[in-house]
Short mmCIF file of C-alpha atoms in Angstrom, two decimals:
data_model
loop_
_atom_site.label_atom_id
_atom_site.label_comp_id
_atom_site.label_asym_id
_atom_site.label_seq_id
_atom_site.Cartn_x
_atom_site.Cartn_y
_atom_site.Cartn_z
CA MET A 18 0.00 0.00 0.00
CA GLU A 19 2.80 2.42 0.87
CA LYS A 20 4.50 1.79 -2.48
CA GLU A 21 1.29 2.62 -4.33
CA THR A 22 0.89 5.83 -2.33
CA ASP A 23 4.50 6.81 -3.03
CA GLU A 24 4.01 6.18 -6.75
CA ARG A 25 0.86 8.27 -6.79
CA LEU A 26 2.57 11.06 -4.86
CA THR A 27 5.51 10.98 -7.27
CA ALA A 28 3.15 11.15 -10.25
CA ILE A 29 1.31 14.10 -8.72
CA GLU A 30 4.59 15.89 -7.99
CA MET A 31 5.74 15.36 -11.58
CA LYS A 32 2.48 16.70 -12.95
CA LEU A 33 2.74 19.70 -10.65
CA ALA A 34 6.29 20.39 -11.82
CA TYR A 35 5.17 20.26 -15.47
CA MET A 36 2.24 22.54 -14.72
CA GLU A 37 4.47 25.06 -12.93
CA ASP A 38 6.82 25.10 -15.91
CA PHE A 39 3.89 25.53 -18.30
CA VAL A 40 2.49 28.42 -16.25
CA ASN A 41 5.91 30.12 -16.28
CA GLN A 42 6.10 29.73 -20.06
CA ILE A 43 2.62 31.21 -20.47
CA GLN A 44 3.53 34.12 -18.20
CA ASN A 45 6.61 34.84 -20.31
CA VAL A 46 4.51 34.81 -23.48
CA ALA A 47 1.93 37.11 -21.87
CA VAL A 48 4.64 39.58 -20.83
CA GLU A 49 6.10 39.63 -24.36
CA GLN A 50 2.64 40.10 -25.86
CA ALA A 51 1.94 42.99 -23.49
CA LYS A 52 5.20 44.65 -24.56
CA THR A 53 4.28 44.17 -28.21
CA ILE A 54 0.80 45.60 -27.66
CA ASP A 55 2.23 48.65 -25.88
CA LYS A 56 4.69 49.23 -28.72
CA LEU A 57 1.97 48.89 -31.35
CA GLN A 58 -0.33 51.27 -29.48
CA LYS A 59 2.42 53.90 -29.33
CA GLU A 60 3.20 53.47 -33.03
CA THR A 61 -0.49 53.68 -33.93
CA LYS A 62 -0.86 56.90 -31.94
CA LEU A 63 2.20 58.40 -33.64
CA MET A 64 0.86 57.49 -37.07
CA ALA A 65 -2.59 58.89 -36.27
CA ASP A 66 -1.00 62.12 -35.05
CA ARG A 67 1.09 62.40 -38.22
CA ILE A 68 -1.93 61.78 -40.44
CA ARG A 69 -3.90 64.39 -38.51
CA GLU A 70 -1.06 66.91 -38.89
CA MET A 71 -0.76 66.21 -42.61
CA SER A 72 -4.51 66.51 -43.06
CA ASN A 73 -4.60 69.81 -41.19
CA SER A 74 -1.70 71.23 -43.19
CA MET A 75 -3.32 70.24 -46.49
CA GLU A 76 -6.76 71.72 -45.76
CA GLY A 77 -5.88 75.18 -47.06
CA ASP A 78 -3.84 73.91 -50.02
CA ILE A 79 -6.60 72.09 -51.86
CA PRO A 80 -9.35 74.28 -53.30
CA ASN A 81 -12.89 73.03 -52.94
CA ARG A 82 -13.81 72.71 -56.59
CA LYS A 83 -15.35 70.14 -58.87
CA PRO A 84 -13.11 67.62 -60.63
CA PRO A 85 -12.30 68.28 -64.33
CA HIS A 86 -14.77 65.71 -65.65
CA TYR A 87 -17.80 67.78 -64.52
#
């Protein structure tokens, strides 16, 4: 009986060790994804700001007239 209990305990400990390793791997992936998301959000904001600036600077340059085919 004691041998069976030891074997079961060993199996549980092994599974726990694998699960701890898996959780650590997932945490590392989540941290990297969070960094990537932050970087992409900053880049998106910069691009939106640049587009807005370009749009504002072009407003006075383009006359509001009909295209030549009218």
